[in-house]
Amino acid sequence: MEHVFPSGRPALDFAGTLRVRRGPSPREMLRSPESLSSWFSECRIVESDIACRPLDLRRAVALREAIYHLVVARITGARYDQEALGVVNDAARQPPPVPQLTEDGRRVEATVQQALSYVARDAIAVLSGPEVQLLKECANPDCTQIFIDHSRGARREWCRMDPCGNKVKAAAYRARKRASGESGIAANVSS
């Protein structure tokens, strides 16, 4: 698999396709029309590849950024950006993918616009649903994945323990060891 889906919600995972968003070198996961097509199939919006063009990729990235900005606004208590609202609502107005019954079972095929509509509708469901108060952004400074915190007491800090939680905990442990080692050295020098 080329993509990861840690949140379990298509809209939040789509917003997470720009990794290390605030870092010096963000990692773009939607690098080509083909990577967009694989995201749709790996997310299980459709069962087969969708023929995506460069224009489709630009629209998808615009939708991703709009979703991200709306979610961050909701998390921080800021007002929604009207342009971002328009992008999400316009995408949601398109018809969604339509499942079909075949001899082999269920099959879903879609155009790029239908797949983006699916993602936009999921964003609307998340941002207007009962779990909106549980939205969080990963506490790992190298990660900007958004997730819904279903933990007891809503105390979860990381999108996933592996790798984000482990990285932060290991860094904190090393910092404590360095600090205690330095203070032990300073105590020995002053004796």
Coordinates of N, CA and C in Angstrom, one line a residue:
M1 N 0.8 -1.2 0.0 CA 0.0 0.0 0.0 C 0.9 1.2 0.0
E2 N 0.5 2.2 -0.8 CA 1.2 3.5 -0.9 C 0.8 4.5 0.2
H3 N -0.5 4.3 0.7 CA -1.1 5.3 1.6 C -1.4 4.7 2.9
V4 N -1.6 5.5 3.9 CA -2.0 5.0 5.3 C -3.3 5.7 5.6
F5 N -4.0 5.0 6.5 CA -5.4 5.4 6.9 C -5.6 5.3 8.4
P6 N -4.8 6.1 9.2 CA -4.8 5.9 10.6 C -6.1 6.4 11.3
S7 N -6.9 7.3 10.7 CA -8.0 7.8 11.4 C -9.3 7.0 11.3
G8 N -9.3 6.2 10.2 CA -10.6 5.5 9.9 C -11.7 6.3 9.3
R9 N -11.4 7.5 9.0 CA -12.4 8.4 8.3 C -11.8 8.9 7.1
P10 N -12.4 8.7 5.9 CA -11.8 9.1 4.6 C -11.4 10.6 4.6
A11 N -12.2 11.5 5.1 CA -11.9 12.9 5.0 C -10.7 13.3 5.8
L12 N -10.5 12.7 7.0 CA -9.4 13.0 7.9 C -8.1 12.3 7.3
D13 N -8.2 11.1 6.8 CA -7.1 10.5 6.1 C -6.7 11.3 4.9
F14 N -7.6 11.8 4.1 CA -7.4 12.6 2.9 C -6.6 13.8 3.3
A15 N -7.0 14.5 4.4 CA -6.4 15.7 4.9 C -4.9 15.4 5.3
G16 N -4.7 14.1 5.7 CA -3.4 13.7 6.1 C -2.4 13.3 5.0
T17 N -2.9 13.5 3.7 CA -2.0 13.1 2.6 C -0.8 14.1 2.4
L18 N -0.8 15.2 3.1 CA 0.3 16.0 3.2 C 1.0 15.8 4.5
R19 N 2.0 15.1 4.6 CA 2.7 14.7 5.8 C 3.7 15.8 6.3
V20 N 3.9 15.8 7.5 CA 4.9 16.8 8.1 C 4.6 18.2 7.6
R21 N 3.3 18.5 7.6 CA 2.8 19.8 7.0 C 3.5 21.0 7.5
R22 N 3.8 21.1 8.8 CA 4.5 22.3 9.3 C 6.0 22.2 9.4
G23 N 6.5 21.1 8.9 CA 8.0 20.9 9.0 C 8.7 21.6 7.8
P24 N 10.0 21.6 7.8 CA 10.8 22.2 6.8 C 10.6 21.6 5.4
S25 N 10.3 20.3 5.4 CA 10.1 19.5 4.2 C 8.8 18.7 4.2
P26 N 7.7 19.3 4.0 CA 6.4 18.5 4.0 C 6.5 17.4 2.9
R27 N 5.9 16.3 3.2 CA 5.9 15.2 2.2 C 4.5 15.0 1.6
E28 N 4.5 15.3 0.3 CA 3.3 15.2 -0.5 C 3.0 13.7 -0.9
M29 N 1.9 13.2 -0.5 CA 1.6 11.8 -0.8 C 0.7 11.7 -2.1
L30 N 0.1 12.8 -2.5 CA -0.6 12.9 -3.8 C 0.3 13.6 -4.8
R31 N 1.3 12.8 -5.2 CA 2.3 13.4 -6.1 C 2.0 13.3 -7.6
S32 N 1.0 12.6 -7.9 CA 0.6 12.4 -9.3 C -0.8 12.0 -9.5
P33 N -1.4 12.1 -10.7 CA -2.8 11.6 -10.8 C -2.9 10.1 -10.5
E34 N -1.8 9.3 -10.7 CA -1.9 7.9 -10.4 C -1.9 7.7 -8.9
S35 N -1.2 8.5 -8.1 CA -1.2 8.4 -6.6 C -2.6 8.8 -6.1
L36 N -3.3 9.7 -6.7 CA -4.6 10.0 -6.3 C -5.5 8.9 -6.6
S37 N -5.4 8.3 -7.7 CA -6.2 7.1 -8.1 C -6.0 6.0 -7.1
S38 N -4.7 5.7 -6.7 CA -4.4 4.6 -5.8 C -5.0 5.0 -4.4
W39 N -5.0 6.3 -4.0 CA -5.6 6.6 -2.7 C -7.1 6.3 -2.7
F40 N -7.8 6.6 -3.8 CA -9.2 6.2 -3.8 C -9.5 4.7 -3.7
S41 N -8.7 3.9 -4.4 CA -8.9 2.5 -4.3 C -8.4 1.9 -3.0
E42 N -7.3 2.4 -2.4 CA -6.8 1.9 -1.1 C -7.7 2.3 0.0
C43 N -8.4 3.5 -0.2 CA -9.4 3.9 0.8 C -10.7 3.1 0.7
R44 N -10.8 2.4 -0.4 CA -12.0 1.5 -0.7 C -13.2 2.3 -1.1
I45 N -13.0 3.5 -1.6 CA -14.1 4.3 -2.1 C -14.5 3.6 -3.4
V46 N -13.6 3.1 -4.2 CA -13.8 2.3 -5.4 C -13.0 1.0 -5.4
E47 N -13.3 0.1 -6.2 CA -12.6 -1.2 -6.2 C -11.5 -1.2 -7.3
S48 N -11.6 -0.3 -8.3 CA -10.6 -0.3 -9.3 C -10.1 1.2 -9.5
D49 N -9.0 1.3 -10.2 CA -8.4 2.6 -10.5 C -9.3 3.5 -11.2
I50 N -9.2 4.8 -10.9 CA -10.0 5.8 -11.7 C -8.9 6.5 -12.5
A51 N -9.3 6.8 -13.7 CA -8.4 7.6 -14.6 C -8.4 9.0 -14.1
C52 N -7.3 9.5 -13.5 CA -7.2 10.8 -13.0 C -6.3 11.6 -13.9
R53 N -6.6 12.9 -14.1 CA -5.8 13.8 -14.9 C -5.1 14.8 -13.9
P54 N -4.2 15.6 -14.4 CA -3.6 16.6 -13.6 C -4.6 17.6 -13.0
L55 N -5.6 18.0 -13.8 CA -6.6 18.9 -13.3 C -7.4 18.3 -12.1
D56 N -7.6 17.0 -12.2 CA -8.3 16.3 -11.1 C -7.4 16.3 -9.8
L57 N -6.1 16.2 -10.0 CA -5.2 16.2 -8.9 C -5.2 17.6 -8.2
R58 N -5.2 18.6 -9.0 CA -5.3 20.0 -8.5 C -6.6 20.2 -7.7
R59 N -7.7 19.7 -8.2 CA -9.0 19.8 -7.5 C -8.9 19.0 -6.2
A60 N -8.3 17.9 -6.2 CA -8.2 17.0 -5.0 C -7.4 17.7 -4.0
V61 N -6.3 18.3 -4.3 CA -5.4 19.0 -3.4 C -6.1 20.2 -2.8
A62 N -6.9 20.9 -3.6 CA -7.7 22.0 -3.1 C -8.7 21.6 -2.1
L63 N -9.4 20.4 -2.4 CA -10.3 19.9 -1.4 C -9.6 19.4 -0.1
R64 N -8.5 18.8 -0.3 CA -7.7 18.3 0.9 C -7.4 19.5 1.8
E65 N -6.9 20.6 1.2 CA -6.5 21.8 2.0 C -7.7 22.4 2.6
A66 N -8.8 22.5 1.9 CA -10.0 23.0 2.5 C -10.5 22.2 3.7
I67 N -10.5 20.9 3.6 CA -10.9 20.0 4.7 C -10.0 20.3 5.9
Y68 N -8.7 20.3 5.6 CA -7.7 20.5 6.7 C -8.0 21.8 7.4
H69 N -8.1 22.9 6.7 CA -8.4 24.2 7.3 C -9.7 24.2 8.1
L70 N -10.7 23.6 7.6 CA -12.0 23.5 8.4 C -11.8 22.7 9.6
V71 N -11.1 21.6 9.6 CA -10.9 20.8 10.8 C -10.1 21.5 11.8
V72 N -9.0 22.1 11.4 CA -8.2 22.9 12.3 C -9.0 24.1 12.9
A73 N -9.8 24.7 12.1 CA -10.7 25.8 12.7 C -11.6 25.2 13.7
R74 N -12.2 24.1 13.5 CA -13.1 23.5 14.5 C -12.3 23.1 15.7
I75 N -11.1 22.5 15.6 CA -10.3 22.1 16.8 C -9.9 23.4 17.6
T76 N -9.5 24.4 16.9 CA -9.1 25.6 17.7 C -10.2 26.6 18.0
G77 N -11.4 26.4 17.6 CA -12.5 27.3 17.9 C -12.5 28.5 17.0
A78 N -11.8 28.5 15.9 CA -11.8 29.6 15.0 C -13.0 29.5 14.0
R79 N -13.3 30.6 13.4 CA -14.4 30.7 12.4 C -13.9 30.0 11.1
Y80 N -14.9 29.3 10.5 CA -14.6 28.7 9.2 C -14.2 29.7 8.1
D81 N -13.2 29.3 7.3 CA -12.8 30.1 6.2 C -13.9 29.9 5.1
Q82 N -14.5 31.0 4.6 CA -15.6 30.9 3.7 C -15.2 30.2 2.3
E83 N -14.0 30.5 1.9 CA -13.5 29.8 0.7 C -13.4 28.3 0.9
A84 N -12.9 27.9 2.0 CA -12.8 26.5 2.3 C -14.1 25.8 2.4
L85 N -15.1 26.5 3.0 CA -16.5 26.0 3.1 C -17.0 25.8 1.6
G86 N -16.8 26.8 0.8 CA -17.3 26.7 -0.6 C -16.7 25.5 -1.3
V87 N -15.4 25.2 -1.2 CA -14.7 24.1 -1.8 C -15.4 22.8 -1.4
V88 N -15.5 22.6 -0.1 CA -16.1 21.4 0.4 C -17.5 21.2 0.0
N89 N -18.3 22.3 0.1 CA -19.7 22.2 -0.2 C -19.9 22.0 -1.7
D90 N -19.1 22.6 -2.5 CA -19.2 22.4 -4.0 C -18.9 20.9 -4.4
A91 N -17.9 20.4 -3.7 CA -17.5 19.0 -4.0 C -18.6 18.1 -3.5
A92 N -19.2 18.3 -2.4 CA -20.3 17.5 -1.8 C -21.6 17.5 -2.7
R93 N -21.8 18.6 -3.4 CA -23.0 18.7 -4.3 C -22.9 17.8 -5.5
Q94 N -21.8 17.3 -5.8 CA -21.6 16.3 -6.9 C -22.2 15.0 -6.5
P95 N -22.7 14.2 -7.4 CA -23.3 12.9 -7.0 C -22.2 12.0 -6.5
P96 N -22.5 11.2 -5.5 CA -21.5 10.3 -4.9 C -21.3 9.0 -5.8
P97 N -20.4 8.2 -5.4 CA -20.2 6.9 -6.1 C -21.5 6.1 -5.9
V98 N -21.8 5.3 -6.9 CA -23.0 4.4 -6.9 C -22.6 3.0 -6.9
P99 N -23.0 2.3 -5.8 CA -22.7 0.8 -5.8 C -23.6 0.1 -6.8
Q100 N -23.1 -1.0 -7.3 CA -23.8 -1.8 -8.3 C -23.7 -3.2 -7.8
L101 N -24.8 -4.0 -8.0 CA -24.8 -5.4 -7.7 C -24.4 -6.2 -8.9
T102 N -23.5 -7.1 -8.8 CA -23.0 -7.9 -9.9 C -23.1 -9.4 -9.5
E103 N -22.9 -10.2 -10.4 CA -22.9 -11.7 -10.1 C -21.9 -12.0 -9.0
D104 N -20.8 -11.3 -9.0 CA -19.7 -11.5 -8.0 C -19.9 -10.8 -6.7
G105 N -20.9 -10.0 -6.6 CA -21.2 -9.2 -5.4 C -21.3 -7.7 -5.7
R106 N -20.9 -6.9 -4.7 CA -21.0 -5.5 -4.8 C -19.8 -4.9 -5.6
R107 N -20.1 -3.9 -6.4 CA -19.0 -3.3 -7.1 C -19.3 -1.8 -7.1
V108 N -18.2 -1.0 -6.8 CA -18.4 0.5 -6.9 C -17.4 1.1 -7.9
E109 N -17.9 1.8 -8.8 CA -17.1 2.5 -9.8 C -17.5 4.0 -9.7
A110 N -16.6 4.9 -9.9 CA -16.9 6.3 -9.8 C -16.0 7.1 -10.7
T111 N -16.4 8.3 -10.9 CA -15.6 9.3 -11.6 C -14.8 10.0 -10.5
V112 N -13.8 10.8 -10.8 CA -13.0 11.5 -9.8 C -13.9 12.4 -9.0
Q113 N -14.9 13.1 -9.7 CA -15.8 14.0 -9.0 C -16.6 13.3 -8.0
Q114 N -17.1 12.1 -8.4 CA -17.9 11.3 -7.4 C -17.1 10.8 -6.2
A115 N -15.8 10.4 -6.5 CA -15.0 10.0 -5.3 C -14.7 11.2 -4.4
L116 N -14.4 12.4 -5.0 CA -14.2 13.6 -4.2 C -15.5 14.0 -3.5
S117 N -16.6 13.8 -4.1 CA -17.9 14.0 -3.4 C -18.0 13.2 -2.1
Y118 N -17.6 11.9 -2.3 CA -17.6 11.0 -1.1 C -16.8 11.5 0.0
V119 N -15.6 12.0 -0.3 CA -14.7 12.5 0.7 C -15.3 13.8 1.3
A120 N -15.8 14.7 0.5 CA -16.4 16.0 1.0 C -17.6 15.7 1.9
R121 N -18.4 14.7 1.5 CA -19.6 14.4 2.3 C -19.1 13.8 3.7
D122 N -18.0 13.0 3.7 CA -17.5 12.5 4.9 C -17.0 13.7 5.8
A123 N -16.4 14.6 5.2 CA -15.9 15.8 6.0 C -17.1 16.5 6.6
I124 N -18.2 16.7 5.9 CA -19.4 17.3 6.4 C -19.9 16.5 7.6
A125 N -20.0 15.2 7.4 CA -20.5 14.3 8.5 C -19.6 14.4 9.7
V126 N -18.3 14.4 9.6 CA -17.4 14.6 10.7 C -17.6 15.9 11.4
L127 N -17.6 17.0 10.6 CA -17.6 18.3 11.2 C -18.9 18.7 11.7
S128 N -20.0 18.0 11.4 CA -21.3 18.3 11.9 C -21.9 17.2 12.8
G129 N -21.1 16.2 13.0 CA -21.5 15.1 13.8 C -21.2 15.2 15.3
P130 N -21.7 14.1 16.0 CA -21.5 14.1 17.4 C -20.1 14.0 17.9
E131 N -19.1 13.5 17.0 CA -17.8 13.3 17.5 C -16.9 14.5 17.2
V132 N -17.5 15.6 16.7 CA -16.7 16.8 16.4 C -15.8 17.3 17.6
Q133 N -16.3 17.1 18.8 CA -15.5 17.6 19.9 C -14.4 16.7 20.2
L134 N -14.3 15.5 19.6 CA -13.2 14.6 19.8 C -12.1 14.7 18.8
L135 N -12.2 15.7 17.9 CA -11.2 15.8 16.8 C -9.9 16.4 17.5
K136 N -8.8 15.8 17.1 CA -7.4 16.2 17.5 C -6.4 16.1 16.4
E137 N -5.4 16.8 16.6 CA -4.2 16.7 15.7 C -3.1 16.0 16.4
C138 N -2.4 15.2 15.8 CA -1.3 14.4 16.4 C -0.3 15.3 17.1
A139 N 0.1 15.0 18.3 CA 1.0 15.8 19.1 C 2.5 15.6 18.7
N140 N 2.7 14.7 17.8 CA 4.1 14.6 17.2 C 4.3 15.8 16.3
P141 N 5.3 16.6 16.6 CA 5.6 17.8 15.8 C 5.9 17.5 14.4
D142 N 6.3 16.3 14.1 CA 6.6 15.9 12.7 C 5.4 15.3 12.0
C143 N 4.2 15.3 12.6 CA 3.0 14.8 12.1 C 1.9 15.8 12.2
T144 N 1.0 15.8 11.2 CA -0.1 16.7 11.3 C -1.4 15.9 11.0
Q145 N -1.4 14.6 11.3 CA -2.6 13.8 11.0 C -3.6 14.1 12.0
I146 N -4.9 14.2 11.5 CA -6.0 14.5 12.4 C -6.7 13.2 12.7
F147 N -7.2 13.0 13.9 CA -7.9 11.8 14.3 C -9.1 12.1 15.2
I148 N -9.9 11.2 15.4 CA -11.0 11.3 16.4 C -10.6 10.5 17.6
D149 N -10.5 11.1 18.8 CA -10.0 10.5 20.0 C -11.1 9.8 20.7
H150 N -11.1 8.5 20.5 CA -12.1 7.6 21.2 C -11.6 7.0 22.5
S151 N -10.4 7.4 23.0 CA -9.8 6.9 24.2 C -10.6 7.3 25.4
R152 N -10.4 6.5 26.4 CA -11.1 6.8 27.7 C -10.6 8.1 28.2
G153 N -11.4 9.0 28.5 CA -11.0 10.3 29.0 C -10.5 11.3 27.9
A154 N -10.6 10.8 26.7 CA -10.2 11.6 25.5 C -8.8 12.2 25.8
R155 N -7.8 11.3 26.2 CA -6.5 11.7 26.5 C -5.4 11.3 25.5
R156 N -5.9 10.7 24.4 CA -5.0 10.2 23.4 C -4.3 11.4 22.7
E157 N -3.0 11.3 22.5 CA -2.2 12.4 21.9 C -1.7 12.2 20.5
W158 N -1.6 11.0 20.1 CA -1.0 10.6 18.8 C -2.0 10.0 17.9
C159 N -1.8 10.2 16.6 CA -2.6 9.5 15.6 C -2.5 8.0 15.7
R160 N -1.3 7.5 16.0 CA -1.0 6.1 16.2 C 0.2 6.0 17.1
M161 N 0.2 5.0 17.9 CA 1.3 4.8 18.8 C 2.6 4.5 18.0
D162 N 2.4 3.7 16.9 CA 3.6 3.4 16.0 C 3.3 4.1 14.7
P163 N 4.1 5.1 14.3 CA 5.3 5.5 14.9 C 5.3 6.7 15.8
C164 N 4.2 7.5 15.7 CA 4.2 8.8 16.3 C 4.4 8.8 17.8
G165 N 3.6 8.0 18.5 CA 3.7 8.0 20.0 C 5.1 7.4 20.4
N166 N 5.6 6.4 19.8 CA 6.9 5.8 20.1 C 8.0 6.8 19.9
K167 N 8.0 7.6 18.8 CA 9.0 8.6 18.6 C 9.0 9.6 19.6
V168 N 7.9 10.2 20.0 CA 7.8 11.2 21.0 C 8.2 10.7 22.4
K169 N 7.8 9.5 22.7 CA 8.2 8.9 24.0 C 9.7 8.6 24.1
A170 N 10.2 8.1 23.0 CA 11.6 7.8 23.0 C 12.5 9.1 23.1
A171 N 12.0 10.1 22.4 CA 12.8 11.4 22.4 C 12.7 12.0 23.8
A172 N 11.6 11.9 24.5 CA 11.4 12.4 25.9 C 12.3 11.6 26.8
Y173 N 12.4 10.3 26.6 CA 13.2 9.4 27.4 C 14.7 9.8 27.3
R174 N 15.1 10.0 26.0 CA 16.5 10.4 25.8 C 16.9 11.7 26.4
A175 N 15.9 12.7 26.3 CA 16.1 14.0 26.9 C 16.3 13.9 28.4
R176 N 15.4 13.0 29.0 CA 15.5 12.9 30.5 C 16.9 12.2 30.9
K177 N 17.3 11.3 30.1 CA 18.6 10.6 30.4 C 19.7 11.6 30.2
R178 N 19.7 12.4 29.2 CA 20.8 13.4 29.0 C 20.8 14.4 30.2
A179 N 19.6 14.8 30.6 CA 19.5 15.8 31.7 C 20.0 15.2 33.0
S180 N 19.6 14.0 33.2 CA 20.0 13.4 34.5 C 21.5 13.1 34.5
G181 N 22.0 12.7 33.3 CA 23.5 12.5 33.1 C 24.2 13.8 33.3
E182 N 23.8 14.8 32.7 CA 24.4 16.1 32.9 C 24.4 16.6 34.3
S183 N 23.2 16.4 35.0 CA 23.1 16.9 36.4 C 24.0 16.0 37.3
G184 N 24.1 14.7 36.9 CA 25.0 13.9 37.7 C 26.5 14.3 37.5
I185 N 26.9 14.7 36.3 CA 28.2 15.1 36.0 C 28.5 16.4 36.8
A186 N 27.5 17.3 36.7 CA 27.6 18.6 37.4 C 27.8 18.4 38.9
A187 N 27.1 17.5 39.5 CA 27.2 17.2 40.9 C 28.5 16.7 41.3
N188 N 29.1 15.8 40.4 CA 30.4 15.3 40.7 C 31.5 16.3 40.5
V189 N 31.3 17.3 39.6 CA 32.3 18.3 39.4 C 32.3 19.3 40.6
S190 N 31.1 19.6 41.1 CA 31.1 20.5 42.2 C 31.5 19.9 43.6
S191 N 31.6 18.6 43.7 CA 32.0 18.0 44.9 C 33.4 18.1 45.2

